[in-house]
Short mmCIF file of C-alpha atoms in Angstrom, two decimals:
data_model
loop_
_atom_site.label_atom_id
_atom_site.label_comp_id
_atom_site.label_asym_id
_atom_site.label_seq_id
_atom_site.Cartn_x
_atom_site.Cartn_y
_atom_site.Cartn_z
CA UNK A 285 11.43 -13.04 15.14
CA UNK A 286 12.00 -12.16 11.61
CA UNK A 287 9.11 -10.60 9.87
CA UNK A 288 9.10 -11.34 6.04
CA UNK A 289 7.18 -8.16 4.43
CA UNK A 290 4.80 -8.36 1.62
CA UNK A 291 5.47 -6.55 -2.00
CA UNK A 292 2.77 -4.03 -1.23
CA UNK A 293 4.87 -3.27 2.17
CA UNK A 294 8.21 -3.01 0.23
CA UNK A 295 6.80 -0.43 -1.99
CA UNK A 296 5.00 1.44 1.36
CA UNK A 297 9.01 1.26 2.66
CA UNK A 298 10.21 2.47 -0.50
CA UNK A 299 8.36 5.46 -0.29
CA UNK A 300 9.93 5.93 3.34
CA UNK A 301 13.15 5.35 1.94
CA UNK A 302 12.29 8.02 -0.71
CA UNK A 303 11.80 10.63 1.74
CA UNK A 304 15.32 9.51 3.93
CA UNK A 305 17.14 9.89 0.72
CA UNK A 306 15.66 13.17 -0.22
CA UNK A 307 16.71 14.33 3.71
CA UNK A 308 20.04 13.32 3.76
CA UNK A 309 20.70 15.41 0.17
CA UNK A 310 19.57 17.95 1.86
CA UNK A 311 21.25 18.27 4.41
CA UNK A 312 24.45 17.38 2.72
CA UNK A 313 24.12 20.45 0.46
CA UNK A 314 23.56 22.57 3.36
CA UNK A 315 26.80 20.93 5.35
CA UNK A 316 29.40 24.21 4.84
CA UNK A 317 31.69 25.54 7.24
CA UNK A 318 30.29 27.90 9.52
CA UNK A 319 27.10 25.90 9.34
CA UNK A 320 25.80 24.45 13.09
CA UNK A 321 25.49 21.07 13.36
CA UNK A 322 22.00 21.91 15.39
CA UNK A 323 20.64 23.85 11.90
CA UNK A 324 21.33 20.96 9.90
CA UNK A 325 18.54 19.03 12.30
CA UNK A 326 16.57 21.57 11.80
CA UNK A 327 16.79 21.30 7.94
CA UNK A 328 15.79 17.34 8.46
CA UNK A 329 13.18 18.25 10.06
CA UNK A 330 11.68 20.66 7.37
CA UNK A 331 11.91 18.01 4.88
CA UNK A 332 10.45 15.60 6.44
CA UNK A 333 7.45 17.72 7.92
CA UNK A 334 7.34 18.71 4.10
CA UNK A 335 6.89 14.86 3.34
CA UNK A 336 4.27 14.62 5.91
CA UNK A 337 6.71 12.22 7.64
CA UNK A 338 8.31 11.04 11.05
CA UNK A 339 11.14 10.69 12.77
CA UNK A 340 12.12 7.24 14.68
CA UNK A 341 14.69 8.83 15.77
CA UNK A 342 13.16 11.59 17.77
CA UNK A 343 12.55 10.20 21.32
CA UNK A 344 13.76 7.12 20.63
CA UNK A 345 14.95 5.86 24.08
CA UNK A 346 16.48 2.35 24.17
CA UNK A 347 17.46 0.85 27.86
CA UNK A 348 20.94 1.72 27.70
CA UNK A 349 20.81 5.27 27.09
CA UNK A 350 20.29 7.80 29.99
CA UNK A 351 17.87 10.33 27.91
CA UNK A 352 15.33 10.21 24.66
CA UNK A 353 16.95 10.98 21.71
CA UNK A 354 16.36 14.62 20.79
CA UNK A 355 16.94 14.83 17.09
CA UNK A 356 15.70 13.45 13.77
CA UNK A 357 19.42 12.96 12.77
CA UNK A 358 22.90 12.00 14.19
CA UNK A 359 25.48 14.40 13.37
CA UNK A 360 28.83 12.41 14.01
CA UNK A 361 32.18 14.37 12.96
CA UNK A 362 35.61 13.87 12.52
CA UNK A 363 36.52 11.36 15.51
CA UNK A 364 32.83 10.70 16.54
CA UNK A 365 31.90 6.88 14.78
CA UNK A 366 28.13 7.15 15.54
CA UNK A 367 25.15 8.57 17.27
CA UNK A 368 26.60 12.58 17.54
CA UNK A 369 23.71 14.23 18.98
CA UNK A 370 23.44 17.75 16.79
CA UNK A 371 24.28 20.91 18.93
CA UNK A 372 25.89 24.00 18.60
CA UNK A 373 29.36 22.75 17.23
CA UNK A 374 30.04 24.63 13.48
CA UNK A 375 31.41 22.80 10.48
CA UNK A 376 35.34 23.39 9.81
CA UNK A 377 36.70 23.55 6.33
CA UNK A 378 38.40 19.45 6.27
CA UNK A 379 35.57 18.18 8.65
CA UNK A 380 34.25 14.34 8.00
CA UNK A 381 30.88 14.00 8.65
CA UNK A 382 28.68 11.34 9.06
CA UNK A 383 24.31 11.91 8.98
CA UNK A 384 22.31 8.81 10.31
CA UNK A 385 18.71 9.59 9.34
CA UNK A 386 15.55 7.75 9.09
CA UNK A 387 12.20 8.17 8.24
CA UNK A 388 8.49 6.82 9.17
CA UNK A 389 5.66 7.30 6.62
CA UNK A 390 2.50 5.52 6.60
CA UNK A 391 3.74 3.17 9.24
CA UNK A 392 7.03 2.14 7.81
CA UNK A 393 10.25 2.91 8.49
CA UNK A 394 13.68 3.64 6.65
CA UNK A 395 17.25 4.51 7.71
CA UNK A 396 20.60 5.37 6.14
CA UNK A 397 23.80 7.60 6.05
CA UNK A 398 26.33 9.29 4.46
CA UNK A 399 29.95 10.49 4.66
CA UNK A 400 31.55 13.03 3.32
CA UNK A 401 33.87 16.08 3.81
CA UNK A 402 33.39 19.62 4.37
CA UNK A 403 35.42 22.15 2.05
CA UNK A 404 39.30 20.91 1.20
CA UNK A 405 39.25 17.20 2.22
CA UNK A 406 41.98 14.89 3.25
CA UNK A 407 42.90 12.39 1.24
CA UNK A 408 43.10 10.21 4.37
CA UNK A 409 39.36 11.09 4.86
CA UNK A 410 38.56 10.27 0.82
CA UNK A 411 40.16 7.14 0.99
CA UNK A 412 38.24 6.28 4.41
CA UNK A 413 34.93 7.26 3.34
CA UNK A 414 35.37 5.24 -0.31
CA UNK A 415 36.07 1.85 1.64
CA UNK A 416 32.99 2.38 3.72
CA UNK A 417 30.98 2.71 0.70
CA UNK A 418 33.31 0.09 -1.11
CA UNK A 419 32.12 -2.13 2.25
CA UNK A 420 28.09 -1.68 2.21
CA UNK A 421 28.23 -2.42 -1.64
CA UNK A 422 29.80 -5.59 -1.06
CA UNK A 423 27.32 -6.22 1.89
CA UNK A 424 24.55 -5.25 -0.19
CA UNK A 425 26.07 -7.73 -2.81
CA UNK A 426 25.66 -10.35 -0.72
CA UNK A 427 22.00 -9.65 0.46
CA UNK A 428 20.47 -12.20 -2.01
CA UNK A 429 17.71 -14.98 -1.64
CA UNK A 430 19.82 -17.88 -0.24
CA UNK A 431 22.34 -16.52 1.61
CA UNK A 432 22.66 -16.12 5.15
CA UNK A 433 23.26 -13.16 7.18
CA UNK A 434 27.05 -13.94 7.49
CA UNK A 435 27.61 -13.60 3.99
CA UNK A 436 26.60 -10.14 4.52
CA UNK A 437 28.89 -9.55 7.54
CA UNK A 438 31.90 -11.43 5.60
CA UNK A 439 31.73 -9.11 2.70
CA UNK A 440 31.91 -6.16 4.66
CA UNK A 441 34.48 -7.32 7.26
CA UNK A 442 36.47 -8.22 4.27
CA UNK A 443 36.86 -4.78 2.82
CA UNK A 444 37.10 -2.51 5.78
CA UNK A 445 39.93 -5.07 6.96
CA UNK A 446 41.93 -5.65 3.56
CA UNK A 447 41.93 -1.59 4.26
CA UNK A 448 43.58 -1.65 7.48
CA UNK A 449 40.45 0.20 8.94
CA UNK A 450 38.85 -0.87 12.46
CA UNK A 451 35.62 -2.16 12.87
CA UNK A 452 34.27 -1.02 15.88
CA UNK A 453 32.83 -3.98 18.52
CA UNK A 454 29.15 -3.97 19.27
CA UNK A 455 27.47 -1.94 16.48
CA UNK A 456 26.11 -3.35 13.31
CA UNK A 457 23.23 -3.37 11.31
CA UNK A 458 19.46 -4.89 11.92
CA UNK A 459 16.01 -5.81 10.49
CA UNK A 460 14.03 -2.92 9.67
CA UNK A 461 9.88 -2.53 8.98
CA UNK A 462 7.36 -1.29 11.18
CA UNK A 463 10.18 -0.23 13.68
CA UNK A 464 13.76 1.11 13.53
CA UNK A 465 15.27 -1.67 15.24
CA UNK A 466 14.09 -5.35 14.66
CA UNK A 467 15.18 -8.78 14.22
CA UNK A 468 17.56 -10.09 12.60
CA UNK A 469 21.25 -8.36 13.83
CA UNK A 470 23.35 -7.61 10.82
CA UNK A 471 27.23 -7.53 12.01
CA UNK A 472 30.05 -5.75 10.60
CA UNK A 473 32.21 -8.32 10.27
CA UNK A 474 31.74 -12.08 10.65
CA UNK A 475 31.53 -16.26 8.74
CA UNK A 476 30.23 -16.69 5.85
CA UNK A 477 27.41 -19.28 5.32
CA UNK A 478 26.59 -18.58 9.39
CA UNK A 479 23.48 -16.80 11.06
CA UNK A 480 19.85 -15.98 9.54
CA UNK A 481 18.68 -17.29 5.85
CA UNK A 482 17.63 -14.96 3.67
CA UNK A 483 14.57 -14.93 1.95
CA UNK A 484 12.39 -12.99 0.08
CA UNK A 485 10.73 -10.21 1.76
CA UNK A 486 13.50 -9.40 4.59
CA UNK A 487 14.59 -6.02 5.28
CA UNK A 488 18.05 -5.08 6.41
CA UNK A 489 19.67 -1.79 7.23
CA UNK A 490 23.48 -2.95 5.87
CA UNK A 491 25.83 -0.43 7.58
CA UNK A 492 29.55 0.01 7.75
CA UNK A 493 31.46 2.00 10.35
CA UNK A 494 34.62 1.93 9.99
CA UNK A 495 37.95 3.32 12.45
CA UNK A 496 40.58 5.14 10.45
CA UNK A 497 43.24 3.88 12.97
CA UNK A 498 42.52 0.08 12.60
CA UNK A 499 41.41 0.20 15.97
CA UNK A 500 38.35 -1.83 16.97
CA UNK A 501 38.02 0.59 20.57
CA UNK A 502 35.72 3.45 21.30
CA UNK A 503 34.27 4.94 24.42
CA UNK A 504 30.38 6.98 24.82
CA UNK A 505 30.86 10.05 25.52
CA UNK A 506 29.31 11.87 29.03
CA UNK A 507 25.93 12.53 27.25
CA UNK A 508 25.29 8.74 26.43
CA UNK A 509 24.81 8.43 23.10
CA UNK A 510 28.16 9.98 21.11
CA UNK A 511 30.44 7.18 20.46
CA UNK A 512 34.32 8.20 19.59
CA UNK A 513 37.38 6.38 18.63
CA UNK A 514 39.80 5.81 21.51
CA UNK A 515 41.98 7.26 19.87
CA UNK A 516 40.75 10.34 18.18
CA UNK A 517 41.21 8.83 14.68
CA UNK A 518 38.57 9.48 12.50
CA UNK A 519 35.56 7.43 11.41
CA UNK A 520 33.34 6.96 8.45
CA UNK A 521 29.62 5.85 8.21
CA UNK A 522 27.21 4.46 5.52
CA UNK A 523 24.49 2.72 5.56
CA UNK A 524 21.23 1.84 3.28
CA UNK A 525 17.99 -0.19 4.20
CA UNK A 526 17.57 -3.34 1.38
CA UNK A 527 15.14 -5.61 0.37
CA UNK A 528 15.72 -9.12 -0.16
CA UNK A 529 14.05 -9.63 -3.13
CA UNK A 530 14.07 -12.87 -5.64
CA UNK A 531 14.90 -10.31 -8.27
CA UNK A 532 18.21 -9.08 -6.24
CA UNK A 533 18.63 -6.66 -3.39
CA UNK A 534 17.02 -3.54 -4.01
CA UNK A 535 18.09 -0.88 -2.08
CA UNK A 536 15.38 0.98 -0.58
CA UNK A 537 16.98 4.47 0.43
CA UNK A 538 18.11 5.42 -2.59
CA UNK A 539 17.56 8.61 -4.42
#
């Protein structure tokens, strides 16, 4: 079921959003080479103890995975798409890196990420991460009072493909509010006009991944939750939680 969320809620999730946006900053500017993926959780986790907020990431344990999640972020790089569990690994001058973060204050949740390079980038990289921001800015376009979910999945499909980029099968982007994960699902690629009406007071997290091969494929990894191109080509990641609004879409992580 979708729940539609009052104004008073979207400003409570605003707030949350607030605090994801001021995390993943963060943690960008302390992404350098020689830096552990492991301390960059650990930054996360500072700032949002700071905020007096959660983590819905932190124990999350859906049925499919073997283990609770142990981190407040996921620390995907180079040929890892999503879900990279933060460990020991140390940044590399020419990395990509994806950070999925969320945040829970007073109840409410928000969730987004961010790619970006580490040091001297490739332009292969530049031009992958652009098109997945390109991609959630036309999905966010499209998140208006009257559409329908497949708009939404249409605009992004449309980008990452008129790129040549893959769009890997299965993972997508959902309703957000009280919990991480709720109703409705919010594909990557799709028909317009199709699926879920919009209407004031939904909450989506929009968010592209995209494949730098053009390969759709990927496999988990032995740990259950790092998912990686079949190929080792490298993948990009964004994502922002947004309002349906009768104003517009306003986007709700943002700094």
């Amino acid at each position: 079921m979708v729940e539609i969320k009052t104004d008073a809620s979207l400003e409570a999730m605003r707030a949350a959003g607030r605090v994801v946006a001021r995390t993943l900053a963060t943690v960008r500017e302390e992404a350098a080479a020689g830096v552990s993926l492991r301390s960059l959780d650990e930054t996360a986790r500072s700032v949002l103890r700071e905020a007096g907020a959660g983590s819905p990431f932190l124990g999350y344990h859906p049925s499919w995975a073997p283990t609770p999640y142990p981190a407040v972020i996921c620390a995907s790089v180079n040929d890892v798409i999503v879900h990279g569990v933060p460990g020991p690994y140390r940044l590399h001058d020419g990395d990509l890196v994806s950070i999925d973060c969320g945040a829970v204050l007073g109840g409410w949740v928000g969730d987004s990420a961010i790619s970006f390079t580490v040091g001297r980038a490739r332009p292969d990289d530049l031009r992958l991460i652009d098109t997945a921001d390109r991609a959630l800015a036309a999905g966010i376009a499209a998140a208006v009072v009257g559409n329908r979910v497949g708009d939404i999945a249409h605009a992004v499909g449309r980008v990452c493909r008129a790129a040549g980029y893959g769009i890997p099968h299965g993972f997508g982007g959902h309703g957000v509010g009280r919990r991480m994960h709720e109703d409705p699902g919010v594909p990557n690629e799709g028909r317009a006009g199709r699926g879920v009406l919009l209407r004031h007071g939904m909450v989506l997290a929009i968010e592209p991944m995209l494949t730098g091969s053009g390969t759709d494929r990927h496999f988990t990894a032995r740990d259950g939750w790092t998912v990686h191109t079949l190929d080792a080509s490298r993948a990009a990641h964004a994502e922002h939680t947004v309002a349906i609004t009768d104003g517009g879409p306003r986007v709700l992580t943002a700094l």
